[in-house]
């Protein structure tokens, strides 16, 4: 596609439920990033993929958070047993693998846990 | 580890004033440096970048110079406009291609 696409744009879920957030990167971009942005804060790094593998998952806050990218394109961020503190905008970005290239961001998914 | 420290805001300026937003970094190796901007109601977008020491990135009247000796990448604009009101993020891309952001600085320009 023309840009990074994230779905859904908004998600409201009840505390304790499971949610999946999807990211469709720019075609040909092998690097994919997930961030979490709370109100008034900068993007907090969660996980970074090179191709199908997680090159760095040190930002995942706990084992309730998991992300996959099975075919090296679309990625899904999965959150189990959601808590109210998980409420934030989840951002996805993609970039070319090599070099100091910019990352292109999607519009984000606003997750609200009630 | 690699990180970015950014001047906290908010910053409020009158139109045509001079803008500086400070950014310093900590990194191993030779990172690339970026400024991203988030306009109200919009997603993050790249404003400018610099890929090696002494490079100057520029766009829309904004400039930033990659200073290795002071590990800085301060954002400047000589004359801000109301339309520059946004949140500005300094970011660092490591040799391993990971990308880290500062906490952001909200700029408000008043007529």
PDB file of N, CA and C in Angstrom, chain B:
ATOM      1  N   UNK B   1      22.554   2.144  27.545  1.00  0.00           N
ATOM      2  CA  UNK B   1      22.063   1.903  26.196  1.00  0.00           C
ATOM      3  C   UNK B   1      21.864   3.189  25.444  1.00  0.00           C
ATOM      4  N   UNK B   2      21.463   3.051  24.203  1.00  0.00           N
ATOM      5  CA  UNK B   2      21.227   4.224  23.366  1.00  0.00           C
ATOM      6  C   UNK B   2      19.980   4.974  23.827  1.00  0.00           C
ATOM      7  N   UNK B   3      20.066   6.288  23.828  1.00  0.00           N
ATOM      8  CA  UNK B   3      18.913   7.070  24.284  1.00  0.00           C
ATOM      9  C   UNK B   3      19.000   8.493  23.783  1.00  0.00           C
ATOM     10  N   UNK B   4      17.878   9.178  23.904  1.00  0.00           N
ATOM     11  CA  UNK B   4      17.773  10.571  23.491  1.00  0.00           C
ATOM     12  C   UNK B   4      17.187  11.378  24.644  1.00  0.00           C
ATOM     13  N   UNK B   5      17.769  12.506  24.940  1.00  0.00           N
ATOM     14  CA  UNK B   5      17.256  13.402  25.963  1.00  0.00           C
ATOM     15  C   UNK B   5      16.859  14.704  25.298  1.00  0.00           C
ATOM     16  N   UNK B   6      15.638  15.085  25.513  1.00  0.00           N
ATOM     17  CA  UNK B   6      15.085  16.230  24.797  1.00  0.00           C
ATOM     18  C   UNK B   6      14.611  17.274  25.776  1.00  0.00           C
ATOM     19  N   UNK B   7      14.765  18.531  25.377  1.00  0.00           N
ATOM     20  CA  UNK B   7      14.304  19.649  26.193  1.00  0.00           C
ATOM     21  C   UNK B   7      12.804  19.500  26.447  1.00  0.00           C
ATOM     22  N   UNK B   8      12.424  19.666  27.697  1.00  0.00           N
ATOM     23  CA  UNK B   8      11.011  19.535  28.011  1.00  0.00           C
ATOM     24  C   UNK B   8      10.295  20.834  27.706  1.00  0.00           C
ATOM     25  N   UNK B   9       9.045  20.700  27.388  1.00  0.00           N
ATOM     26  CA  UNK B   9       8.274  21.897  27.123  1.00  0.00           C
ATOM     27  C   UNK B   9       7.297  22.161  28.236  1.00  0.00           C
ATOM     28  N   UNK B  10       6.187  22.758  27.922  1.00  0.00           N
ATOM     29  CA  UNK B  10       5.899  23.291  26.599  1.00  0.00           C
ATOM     30  C   UNK B  10       6.643  24.593  26.331  1.00  0.00           C
ATOM     31  N   UNK B  11       6.767  24.905  25.051  1.00  0.00           N
ATOM     32  CA  UNK B  11       7.391  26.139  24.619  1.00  0.00           C
ATOM     33  C   UNK B  11       6.330  26.995  23.934  1.00  0.00           C
ATOM     34  N   UNK B  12       6.220  28.223  24.367  1.00  0.00           N
ATOM     35  CA  UNK B  12       5.274  29.161  23.761  1.00  0.00           C
ATOM     36  C   UNK B  12       6.054  30.348  23.235  1.00  0.00           C
ATOM     37  N   UNK B  13       5.872  30.645  21.956  1.00  0.00           N
ATOM     38  CA  UNK B  13       6.579  31.748  21.314  1.00  0.00           C
ATOM     39  C   UNK B  13       5.600  32.608  20.535  1.00  0.00           C
ATOM     40  N   UNK B  14       5.988  33.840  20.344  1.00  0.00           N
ATOM     41  CA  UNK B  14       5.227  34.706  19.454  1.00  0.00           C
ATOM     42  C   UNK B  14       5.678  34.468  18.021  1.00  0.00           C
ATOM     43  N   UNK B  15       4.784  34.728  17.111  1.00  0.00           N
ATOM     44  CA  UNK B  15       5.109  34.569  15.693  1.00  0.00           C
ATOM     45  C   UNK B  15       6.361  35.369  15.358  1.00  0.00           C
ATOM     46  N   UNK B  16       7.212  34.779  14.520  1.00  0.00           N
ATOM     47  CA  UNK B  16       8.470  35.374  14.046  1.00  0.00           C
ATOM     48  C   UNK B  16       9.594  35.294  15.073  1.00  0.00           C
ATOM     49  N   UNK B  17       9.349  34.693  16.208  1.00  0.00           N
ATOM     50  CA  UNK B  17      10.429  34.520  17.188  1.00  0.00           C
ATOM     51  C   UNK B  17      11.372  33.412  16.737  1.00  0.00           C
ATOM     52  N   UNK B  18      12.558  33.392  17.360  1.00  0.00           N
ATOM     53  CA  UNK B  18      13.556  32.354  17.089  1.00  0.00           C
ATOM     54  C   UNK B  18      13.292  31.146  17.981  1.00  0.00           C
ATOM     55  N   UNK B  19      13.424  29.970  17.391  1.00  0.00           N
ATOM     56  CA  UNK B  19      13.157  28.729  18.121  1.00  0.00           C
ATOM     57  C   UNK B  19      14.419  27.884  18.249  1.00  0.00           C
ATOM     58  N   UNK B  20      14.657  27.378  19.455  1.00  0.00           N
ATOM     59  CA  UNK B  20      15.636  26.316  19.674  1.00  0.00           C
ATOM     60  C   UNK B  20      15.010  25.261  20.561  1.00  0.00           C
ATOM     61  N   UNK B  21      15.087  24.016  20.140  1.00  0.00           N
ATOM     62  CA  UNK B  21      14.702  22.885  20.981  1.00  0.00           C
ATOM     63  C   UNK B  21      15.920  21.984  21.102  1.00  0.00           C
ATOM     64  N   UNK B  22      16.371  21.801  22.338  1.00  0.00           N
ATOM     65  CA  UNK B  22      17.606  21.051  22.562  1.00  0.00           C
ATOM     66  C   UNK B  22      17.381  19.546  22.546  1.00  0.00           C
ATOM     67  N   UNK B  23      18.370  18.847  22.003  1.00  0.00           N
ATOM     68  CA  UNK B  23      18.355  17.393  21.986  1.00  0.00           C
ATOM     69  C   UNK B  23      19.786  16.903  22.126  1.00  0.00           C
ATOM     70  N   UNK B  24      20.009  16.010  23.059  1.00  0.00           N
ATOM     71  CA  UNK B  24      21.305  15.344  23.184  1.00  0.00           C
ATOM     72  C   UNK B  24      21.089  13.841  23.158  1.00  0.00           C
ATOM     73  N   UNK B  25      22.131  13.118  22.806  1.00  0.00           N
ATOM     74  CA  UNK B  25      21.970  11.685  22.660  1.00  0.00           C
ATOM     75  C   UNK B  25      23.120  10.933  23.318  1.00  0.00           C
ATOM     76  N   UNK B  26      22.849   9.674  23.596  1.00  0.00           N
ATOM     77  CA  UNK B  26      23.866   8.717  24.047  1.00  0.00           C
ATOM     78  C   UNK B  26      23.777   7.515  23.133  1.00  0.00           C
ATOM     79  N   UNK B  27      24.895   7.151  22.533  1.00  0.00           N
ATOM     80  CA  UNK B  27      24.862   6.024  21.604  1.00  0.00           C
ATOM     81  C   UNK B  27      26.243   5.417  21.448  1.00  0.00           C
ATOM     82  N   UNK B  28      26.244   4.134  21.176  1.00  0.00           N
ATOM     83  CA  UNK B  28      27.486   3.473  20.772  1.00  0.00           C
ATOM     84  C   UNK B  28      27.523   3.524  19.247  1.00  0.00           C
ATOM     85  N   UNK B  29      28.698   3.623  18.708  1.00  0.00           N
ATOM     86  CA  UNK B  29      28.810   3.674  17.261  1.00  0.00           C
ATOM     87  C   UNK B  29      28.391   5.024  16.708  1.00  0.00           C
ATOM     88  N   UNK B  30      27.835   4.968  15.518  1.00  0.00           N
ATOM     89  CA  UNK B  30      27.523   6.207  14.796  1.00  0.00           C
ATOM     90  C   UNK B  30      26.045   6.212  14.405  1.00  0.00           C
ATOM     91  N   UNK B  31      25.210   6.764  15.271  1.00  0.00           N
ATOM     92  CA  UNK B  31      23.781   6.747  14.978  1.00  0.00           C
ATOM     93  C   UNK B  31      23.417   7.765  13.905  1.00  0.00           C
ATOM     94  N   UNK B  32      22.236   7.598  13.347  1.00  0.00           N
ATOM     95  CA  UNK B  32      21.607   8.642  12.549  1.00  0.00           C
ATOM     96  C   UNK B  32      20.625   9.372  13.455  1.00  0.00           C
ATOM     97  N   UNK B  33      20.425  10.647  13.178  1.00  0.00           N
ATOM     98  CA  UNK B  33      19.586  11.479  14.038  1.00  0.00           C
ATOM     99  C   UNK B  33      18.445  12.085  13.242  1.00  0.00           C
ATOM    100  N   UNK B  34      17.304  12.206  13.877  1.00  0.00           N
ATOM    101  CA  UNK B  34      16.087  12.655  13.205  1.00  0.00           C
ATOM    102  C   UNK B  34      15.324  13.620  14.100  1.00  0.00           C
ATOM    103  N   UNK B  35      14.572  14.489  13.460  1.00  0.00           N
ATOM    104  CA  UNK B  35      13.504  15.217  14.115  1.00  0.00           C
ATOM    105  C   UNK B  35      12.195  14.834  13.425  1.00  0.00           C
ATOM    106  N   UNK B  36      11.243  14.379  14.253  1.00  0.00           N
ATOM    107  CA  UNK B  36       9.898  14.092  13.772  1.00  0.00           C
ATOM    108  C   UNK B  36       8.947  15.148  14.337  1.00  0.00           C
ATOM    109  N   UNK B  37       7.841  15.367  13.629  1.00  0.00           N
ATOM    110  CA  UNK B  37       6.863  16.345  14.079  1.00  0.00           C
ATOM    111  C   UNK B  37       5.480  15.705  14.053  1.00  0.00           C
ATOM    112  N   UNK B  38       4.688  16.068  15.032  1.00  0.00           N
ATOM    113  CA  UNK B  38       3.308  15.575  15.117  1.00  0.00           C
ATOM    114  C   UNK B  38       2.390  16.779  15.220  1.00  0.00           C
ATOM    115  N   UNK B  39       1.722  17.110  14.111  1.00  0.00           N
ATOM    116  CA  UNK B  39       0.768  18.206  14.112  1.00  0.00           C
ATOM    117  C   UNK B  39      -0.536  17.748  14.767  1.00  0.00           C
ATOM    118  N   UNK B  40      -1.318  18.676  15.281  1.00  0.00           N
ATOM    119  CA  UNK B  40      -2.560  18.303  15.967  1.00  0.00           C
ATOM    120  C   UNK B  40      -3.434  17.396  15.109  1.00  0.00           C
ATOM    121  N   UNK B  41      -3.802  16.257  15.667  1.00  0.00           N
ATOM    122  CA  UNK B  41      -4.698  15.329  14.979  1.00  0.00           C
ATOM    123  C   UNK B  41      -4.050  14.512  13.878  1.00  0.00           C
ATOM    124  N   UNK B  42      -2.735  14.619  13.739  1.00  0.00           N
ATOM    125  CA  UNK B  42      -2.054  13.887  12.669  1.00  0.00           C
ATOM    126  C   UNK B  42      -1.024  12.912  13.232  1.00  0.00           C
ATOM    127  N   UNK B  43      -0.530  12.045  12.362  1.00  0.00           N
ATOM    128  CA  UNK B  43       0.491  11.087  12.761  1.00  0.00           C
ATOM    129  C   UNK B  43       1.878  11.689  12.736  1.00  0.00           C
ATOM    130  N   UNK B  44       2.833  10.924  13.254  1.00  0.00           N
ATOM    131  CA  UNK B  44       4.233  11.342  13.251  1.00  0.00           C
ATOM    132  C   UNK B  44       4.767  11.382  11.825  1.00  0.00           C
ATOM    133  N   UNK B  45       5.507  12.431  11.523  1.00  0.00           N
ATOM    134  CA  UNK B  45       6.134  12.500  10.202  1.00  0.00           C
ATOM    135  C   UNK B  45       7.530  13.071  10.345  1.00  0.00           C
ATOM    136  N   UNK B  46       8.394  12.660   9.434  1.00  0.00           N
ATOM    137  CA  UNK B  46       9.774  13.111   9.477  1.00  0.00           C
ATOM    138  C   UNK B  46       9.856  14.589   9.120  1.00  0.00           C
ATOM    139  N   UNK B  47      10.628  15.338   9.909  1.00  0.00           N
ATOM    140  CA  UNK B  47      10.875  16.750   9.598  1.00  0.00           C
ATOM    141  C   UNK B  47      12.234  16.901   8.905  1.00  0.00           C
ATOM    142  N   UNK B  48      13.281  16.326   9.513  1.00  0.00           N
ATOM    143  CA  UNK B  48      14.606  16.383   8.914  1.00  0.00           C
ATOM    144  C   UNK B  48      15.481  15.303   9.537  1.00  0.00           C
ATOM    145  N   UNK B  49      16.631  15.081   8.911  1.00  0.00           N
ATOM    146  CA  UNK B  49      17.534  14.069   9.432  1.00  0.00           C
ATOM    147  C   UNK B  49      18.976  14.430   9.103  1.00  0.00           C
ATOM    148  N   UNK B  50      19.903  13.784   9.829  1.00  0.00           N
ATOM    149  CA  UNK B  50      21.336  13.903   9.556  1.00  0.00           C
ATOM    150  C   UNK B  50      21.969  12.553   9.841  1.00  0.00           C
ATOM    151  N   UNK B  51      22.839  12.114   8.963  1.00  0.00           N
ATOM    152  CA  UNK B  51      23.324  10.745   9.061  1.00  0.00           C
ATOM    153  C   UNK B  51      24.759  10.622   9.540  1.00  0.00           C
ATOM    154  N   UNK B  52      25.496  11.729   9.589  1.00  0.00           N
ATOM    155  CA  UNK B  52      26.865  11.643  10.101  1.00  0.00           C
ATOM    156  C   UNK B  52      27.274  12.982  10.688  1.00  0.00           C
ATOM    157  N   UNK B  53      28.368  12.955  11.408  1.00  0.00           N
ATOM    158  CA  UNK B  53      28.845  14.141  12.115  1.00  0.00           C
ATOM    159  C   UNK B  53      29.009  15.328  11.166  1.00  0.00           C
ATOM    160  N   UNK B  54      28.590  16.493  11.654  1.00  0.00           N
ATOM    161  CA  UNK B  54      28.660  17.781  10.950  1.00  0.00           C
ATOM    162  C   UNK B  54      27.633  17.923   9.828  1.00  0.00           C
ATOM    163  N   UNK B  55      26.854  16.885   9.581  1.00  0.00           N
ATOM    164  CA  UNK B  55      25.755  17.018   8.622  1.00  0.00           C
ATOM    165  C   UNK B  55      24.732  17.993   9.168  1.00  0.00           C
ATOM    166  N   UNK B  56      24.120  18.754   8.283  1.00  0.00           N
ATOM    167  CA  UNK B  56      23.013  19.620   8.682  1.00  0.00           C
ATOM    168  C   UNK B  56      21.773  19.162   7.947  1.00  0.00           C
ATOM    169  N   UNK B  57      20.734  18.845   8.694  1.00  0.00           N
ATOM    170  CA  UNK B  57      19.446  18.547   8.092  1.00  0.00           C
ATOM    171  C   UNK B  57      18.611  19.808   8.068  1.00  0.00           C
ATOM    172  N   UNK B  58      17.800  19.967   7.013  1.00  0.00           N
ATOM    173  CA  UNK B  58      16.962  21.161   6.941  1.00  0.00           C
ATOM    174  C   UNK B  58      15.677  20.856   6.180  1.00  0.00           C
ATOM    175  N   UNK B  59      14.610  21.550   6.582  1.00  0.00           N
ATOM    176  CA  UNK B  59      13.318  21.377   5.932  1.00  0.00           C
ATOM    177  C   UNK B  59      12.366  22.415   6.497  1.00  0.00           C
ATOM    178  N   UNK B  60      11.581  23.041   5.648  1.00  0.00           N
ATOM    179  CA  UNK B  60      10.543  23.998   6.053  1.00  0.00           C
ATOM    180  C   UNK B  60      11.106  25.113   6.933  1.00  0.00           C
ATOM    181  N   UNK B  61      12.338  25.498   6.735  1.00  0.00           N
ATOM    182  CA  UNK B  61      12.950  26.557   7.524  1.00  0.00           C
ATOM    183  C   UNK B  61      13.585  26.080   8.811  1.00  0.00           C
ATOM    184  N   UNK B  62      13.389  24.821   9.153  1.00  0.00           N
ATOM    185  CA  UNK B  62      14.011  24.224  10.338  1.00  0.00           C
ATOM    186  C   UNK B  62      15.386  23.671   9.964  1.00  0.00           C
ATOM    187  N   UNK B  63      16.301  23.721  10.941  1.00  0.00           N
ATOM    188  CA  UNK B  63      17.639  23.167  10.740  1.00  0.00           C
ATOM    189  C   UNK B  63      18.098  22.470  12.006  1.00  0.00           C
ATOM    190  N   UNK B  64      18.967  21.473  11.818  1.00  0.00           N
ATOM    191  CA  UNK B  64      19.626  20.846  12.964  1.00  0.00           C
ATOM    192  C   UNK B  64      20.959  20.303  12.482  1.00  0.00           C
ATOM    193  N   UNK B  65      22.002  20.499  13.285  1.00  0.00           N
ATOM    194  CA  UNK B  65      23.340  20.039  12.916  1.00  0.00           C
ATOM    195  C   UNK B  65      23.788  18.934  13.862  1.00  0.00           C
ATOM    196  N   UNK B  66      24.275  17.860  13.284  1.00  0.00           N
ATOM    197  CA  UNK B  66      24.755  16.689  14.022  1.00  0.00           C
ATOM    198  C   UNK B  66      26.139  17.018  14.601  1.00  0.00           C
ATOM    199  N   UNK B  67      26.189  17.231  15.926  1.00  0.00           N
ATOM    200  CA  UNK B  67      27.431  17.601  16.595  1.00  0.00           C
ATOM    201  C   UNK B  67      27.934  16.423  17.416  1.00  0.00           C
ATOM    202  N   UNK B  68      28.955  15.766  16.901  1.00  0.00           N
ATOM    203  CA  UNK B  68      29.480  14.584  17.597  1.00  0.00           C
ATOM    204  C   UNK B  68      30.198  14.986  18.880  1.00  0.00           C
ATOM    205  N   UNK B  69      30.889  16.128  18.849  1.00  0.00           N
ATOM    206  CA  UNK B  69      31.691  16.516  20.011  1.00  0.00           C
ATOM    207  C   UNK B  69      30.829  16.843  21.223  1.00  0.00           C
ATOM    208  N   UNK B  70      29.620  17.327  20.973  1.00  0.00           N
ATOM    209  CA  UNK B  70      28.708  17.636  22.087  1.00  0.00           C
ATOM    210  C   UNK B  70      27.535  16.667  22.141  1.00  0.00           C
ATOM    211  N   UNK B  71      27.558  15.643  21.303  1.00  0.00           N
ATOM    212  CA  UNK B  71      26.457  14.664  21.171  1.00  0.00           C
ATOM    213  C   UNK B  71      25.103  15.355  21.172  1.00  0.00           C
ATOM    214  N   UNK B  72      24.953  16.314  20.266  1.00  0.00           N
ATOM    215  CA  UNK B  72      23.721  17.096  20.228  1.00  0.00           C
ATOM    216  C   UNK B  72      23.159  17.191  18.818  1.00  0.00           C
ATOM    217  N   UNK B  73      21.884  17.519  18.763  1.00  0.00           N
ATOM    218  CA  UNK B  73      21.186  17.681  17.477  1.00  0.00           C
ATOM    219  C   UNK B  73      20.046  18.662  17.721  1.00  0.00           C
ATOM    220  N   UNK B  74      20.378  19.892  18.061  1.00  0.00           N
ATOM    221  CA  UNK B  74      19.383  20.888  18.437  1.00  0.00           C
ATOM    222  C   UNK B  74      18.613  21.378  17.216  1.00  0.00           C
ATOM    223  N   UNK B  75      17.313  21.533  17.393  1.00  0.00           N
ATOM    224  CA  UNK B  75      16.447  22.012  16.316  1.00  0.00           C
ATOM    225  C   UNK B  75      16.315  23.525  16.406  1.00  0.00           C
ATOM    226  N   UNK B  76      16.437  24.215  15.249  1.00  0.00           N
ATOM    227  CA  UNK B  76      16.342  25.667  15.238  1.00  0.00           C
ATOM    228  C   UNK B  76      15.492  26.127  14.060  1.00  0.00           C
ATOM    229  N   UNK B  77      14.829  27.256  14.299  1.00  0.00           N
ATOM    230  CA  UNK B  77      14.147  27.937  13.207  1.00  0.00           C
ATOM    231  C   UNK B  77      14.220  29.428  13.484  1.00  0.00           C
ATOM    232  N   UNK B  78      14.532  30.189  12.460  1.00  0.00           N
ATOM    233  CA  UNK B  78      14.766  31.612  12.660  1.00  0.00           C
ATOM    234  C   UNK B  78      13.519  32.424  12.921  1.00  0.00           C
ATOM    235  N   UNK B  79      12.385  31.992  12.361  1.00  0.00           N
ATOM    236  CA  UNK B  79      11.166  32.786  12.468  1.00  0.00           C
ATOM    237  C   UNK B  79       9.977  31.832  12.421  1.00  0.00           C
ATOM    238  N   UNK B  80       9.412  31.551  13.593  1.00  0.00           N
ATOM    239  CA  UNK B  80       8.333  30.557  13.634  1.00  0.00           C
ATOM    240  C   UNK B  80       7.007  31.172  13.208  1.00  0.00           C
ATOM    241  N   UNK B  81       6.130  30.300  12.728  1.00  0.00           N
ATOM    242  CA  UNK B  81       4.787  30.688  12.312  1.00  0.00           C
ATOM    243  C   UNK B  81       3.767  29.941  13.150  1.00  0.00           C
ATOM    244  N   UNK B  82       2.552  30.439  13.136  1.00  0.00           N
ATOM    245  CA  UNK B  82       1.488  29.776  13.888  1.00  0.00           C
ATOM    246  C   UNK B  82       1.346  28.323  13.434  1.00  0.00           C
ATOM    247  N   UNK B  83       1.534  28.099  12.148  1.00  0.00           N
ATOM    248  CA  UNK B  83       1.378  26.758  11.588  1.00  0.00           C
ATOM    249  C   UNK B  83       2.467  25.781  12.054  1.00  0.00           C
ATOM    250  N   UNK B  84       3.492  26.268  12.724  1.00  0.00           N
ATOM    251  CA  UNK B  84       4.540  25.400  13.276  1.00  0.00           C
ATOM    252  C   UNK B  84       4.133  24.793  14.624  1.00  0.00           C
ATOM    253  N   UNK B  85       3.013  25.213  15.151  1.00  0.00           N
ATOM    254  CA  UNK B  85       2.539  24.669  16.430  1.00  0.00           C
ATOM    255  C   UNK B  85       2.331  23.160  16.297  1.00  0.00           C
ATOM    256  N   UNK B  86       3.032  22.415  17.116  1.00  0.00           N
ATOM    257  CA  UNK B  86       3.037  20.951  17.000  1.00  0.00           C
ATOM    258  C   UNK B  86       3.884  20.395  18.141  1.00  0.00           C
ATOM    259  N   UNK B  87       3.992  19.068  18.164  1.00  0.00           N
ATOM    260  CA  UNK B  87       4.912  18.427  19.095  1.00  0.00           C
ATOM    261  C   UNK B  87       6.101  17.903  18.290  1.00  0.00           C
ATOM    262  N   UNK B  88       7.302  18.200  18.754  1.00  0.00           N
ATOM    263  CA  UNK B  88       8.529  17.847  18.051  1.00  0.00           C
ATOM    264  C   UNK B  88       9.275  16.780  18.834  1.00  0.00           C
ATOM    265  N   UNK B  89       9.711  15.738  18.119  1.00  0.00           N
ATOM    266  CA  UNK B  89      10.401  14.612  18.741  1.00  0.00           C
ATOM    267  C   UNK B  89      11.774  14.430  18.111  1.00  0.00           C
ATOM    268  N   UNK B  90      12.779  14.371  18.952  1.00  0.00           N
ATOM    269  CA  UNK B  90      14.118  14.011  18.515  1.00  0.00           C
ATOM    270  C   UNK B  90      14.223  12.489  18.547  1.00  0.00           C
ATOM    271  N   UNK B  91      14.917  11.903  17.578  1.00  0.00           N
ATOM    272  CA  UNK B  91      15.010  10.443  17.513  1.00  0.00           C
ATOM    273  C   UNK B  91      16.387  10.021  17.033  1.00  0.00           C
ATOM    274  N   UNK B  92      16.755   8.812  17.417  1.00  0.00           N
ATOM    275  CA  UNK B  92      18.066   8.255  17.120  1.00  0.00           C
ATOM    276  C   UNK B  92      17.891   6.870  16.517  1.00  0.00           C
ATOM    277  N   UNK B  93      18.613   6.608  15.445  1.00  0.00           N
ATOM    278  CA  UNK B  93      18.575   5.277  14.845  1.00  0.00           C
ATOM    279  C   UNK B  93      19.949   4.652  15.015  1.00  0.00           C
ATOM    280  N   UNK B  94      19.972   3.501  15.640  1.00  0.00           N
ATOM    281  CA  UNK B  94      21.233   2.861  15.969  1.00  0.00           C
ATOM    282  C   UNK B  94      21.795   2.104  14.764  1.00  0.00           C
ATOM    283  N   UNK B  95      23.025   1.649  14.913  1.00  0.00           N
ATOM    284  CA  UNK B  95      23.636   0.842  13.860  1.00  0.00           C
ATOM    285  C   UNK B  95      22.867  -0.451  13.620  1.00  0.00           C
ATOM    286  N   UNK B  96      22.178  -0.918  14.645  1.00  0.00           N
ATOM    287  CA  UNK B  96      21.358  -2.127  14.512  1.00  0.00           C
ATOM    288  C   UNK B  96      19.972  -1.807  13.968  1.00  0.00           C
ATOM    289  N   UNK B  97      19.785  -0.577  13.561  1.00  0.00           N
ATOM    290  CA  UNK B  97      18.537  -0.160  12.911  1.00  0.00           C
ATOM    291  C   UNK B  97      17.361   0.026  13.851  1.00  0.00           C
ATOM    292  N   UNK B  98      17.619   0.034  15.169  1.00  0.00           N
ATOM    293  CA  UNK B  98      16.525   0.321  16.075  1.00  0.00           C
ATOM    294  C   UNK B  98      16.344   1.834  16.197  1.00  0.00           C
ATOM    295  N   UNK B  99      15.189   2.254  16.591  1.00  0.00           N
ATOM    296  CA  UNK B  99      14.821   3.677  16.543  1.00  0.00           C
ATOM    297  C   UNK B  99      14.213   4.086  17.867  1.00  0.00           C
ATOM    298  N   UNK B 100      14.852   5.057  18.523  1.00  0.00           N
ATOM    299  CA  UNK B 100      14.400   5.513  19.837  1.00  0.00           C
ATOM    300  C   UNK B 100      14.047   6.993  19.783  1.00  0.00           C
ATOM    301  N   UNK B 101      13.032   7.365  20.577  1.00  0.00           N
ATOM    302  CA  UNK B 101      12.527   8.736  20.573  1.00  0.00           C
ATOM    303  C   UNK B 101      12.725   9.419  21.915  1.00  0.00           C
ATOM    304  N   UNK B 102      12.835  10.743  21.860  1.00  0.00           N
ATOM    305  CA  UNK B 102      12.762  11.549  23.060  1.00  0.00           C
ATOM    306  C   UNK B 102      11.311  11.717  23.481  1.00  0.00           C
ATOM    307  N   UNK B 103      11.117  12.450  24.566  1.00  0.00           N
ATOM    308  CA  UNK B 103       9.778  12.568  25.133  1.00  0.00           C
ATOM    309  C   UNK B 103       8.908  13.600  24.434  1.00  0.00           C
ATOM    310  N   UNK B 104       9.488  14.402  23.565  1.00  0.00           N
ATOM    311  CA  UNK B 104       8.698  15.363  22.813  1.00  0.00           C
ATOM    312  C   UNK B 104       8.667  16.739  23.460  1.00  0.00           C
ATOM    313  N   UNK B 105       8.576  17.753  22.626  1.00  0.00           N
ATOM    314  CA  UNK B 105       8.451  19.152  23.079  1.00  0.00           C
ATOM    315  C   UNK B 105       7.278  19.777  22.343  1.00  0.00           C
ATOM    316  N   UNK B 106       6.301  20.245  23.117  1.00  0.00           N
ATOM    317  CA  UNK B 106       5.134  20.880  22.506  1.00  0.00           C
ATOM    318  C   UNK B 106       5.437  22.353  22.270  1.00  0.00           C
ATOM    319  N   UNK B 107       5.292  22.771  21.035  1.00  0.00           N
ATOM    320  CA  UNK B 107       5.492  24.174  20.661  1.00  0.00           C
ATOM    321  C   UNK B 107       4.147  24.797  20.327  1.00  0.00           C
ATOM    322  N   UNK B 108       3.882  25.943  20.929  1.00  0.00           N
ATOM    323  CA  UNK B 108       2.707  26.739  20.587  1.00  0.00           C
ATOM    324  C   UNK B 108       3.193  28.102  20.136  1.00  0.00           C
ATOM    325  N   UNK B 109       2.766  28.498  18.951  1.00  0.00           N
ATOM    326  CA  UNK B 109       3.131  29.812  18.422  1.00  0.00           C
ATOM    327  C   UNK B 109       1.878  30.666  18.405  1.00  0.00           C
ATOM    328  N   UNK B 110       1.965  31.821  19.043  1.00  0.00           N
ATOM    329  CA  UNK B 110       0.801  32.707  19.125  1.00  0.00           C
ATOM    330  C   UNK B 110       0.991  33.906  18.194  1.00  0.00           C
ATOM    331  N   UNK B 111      -0.120  34.338  17.591  1.00  0.00           N
ATOM    332  CA  UNK B 111      -0.025  35.445  16.622  1.00  0.00           C
ATOM    333  C   UNK B 111       0.397  36.741  17.304  1.00  0.00           C
TER     334      UNK B 111
END
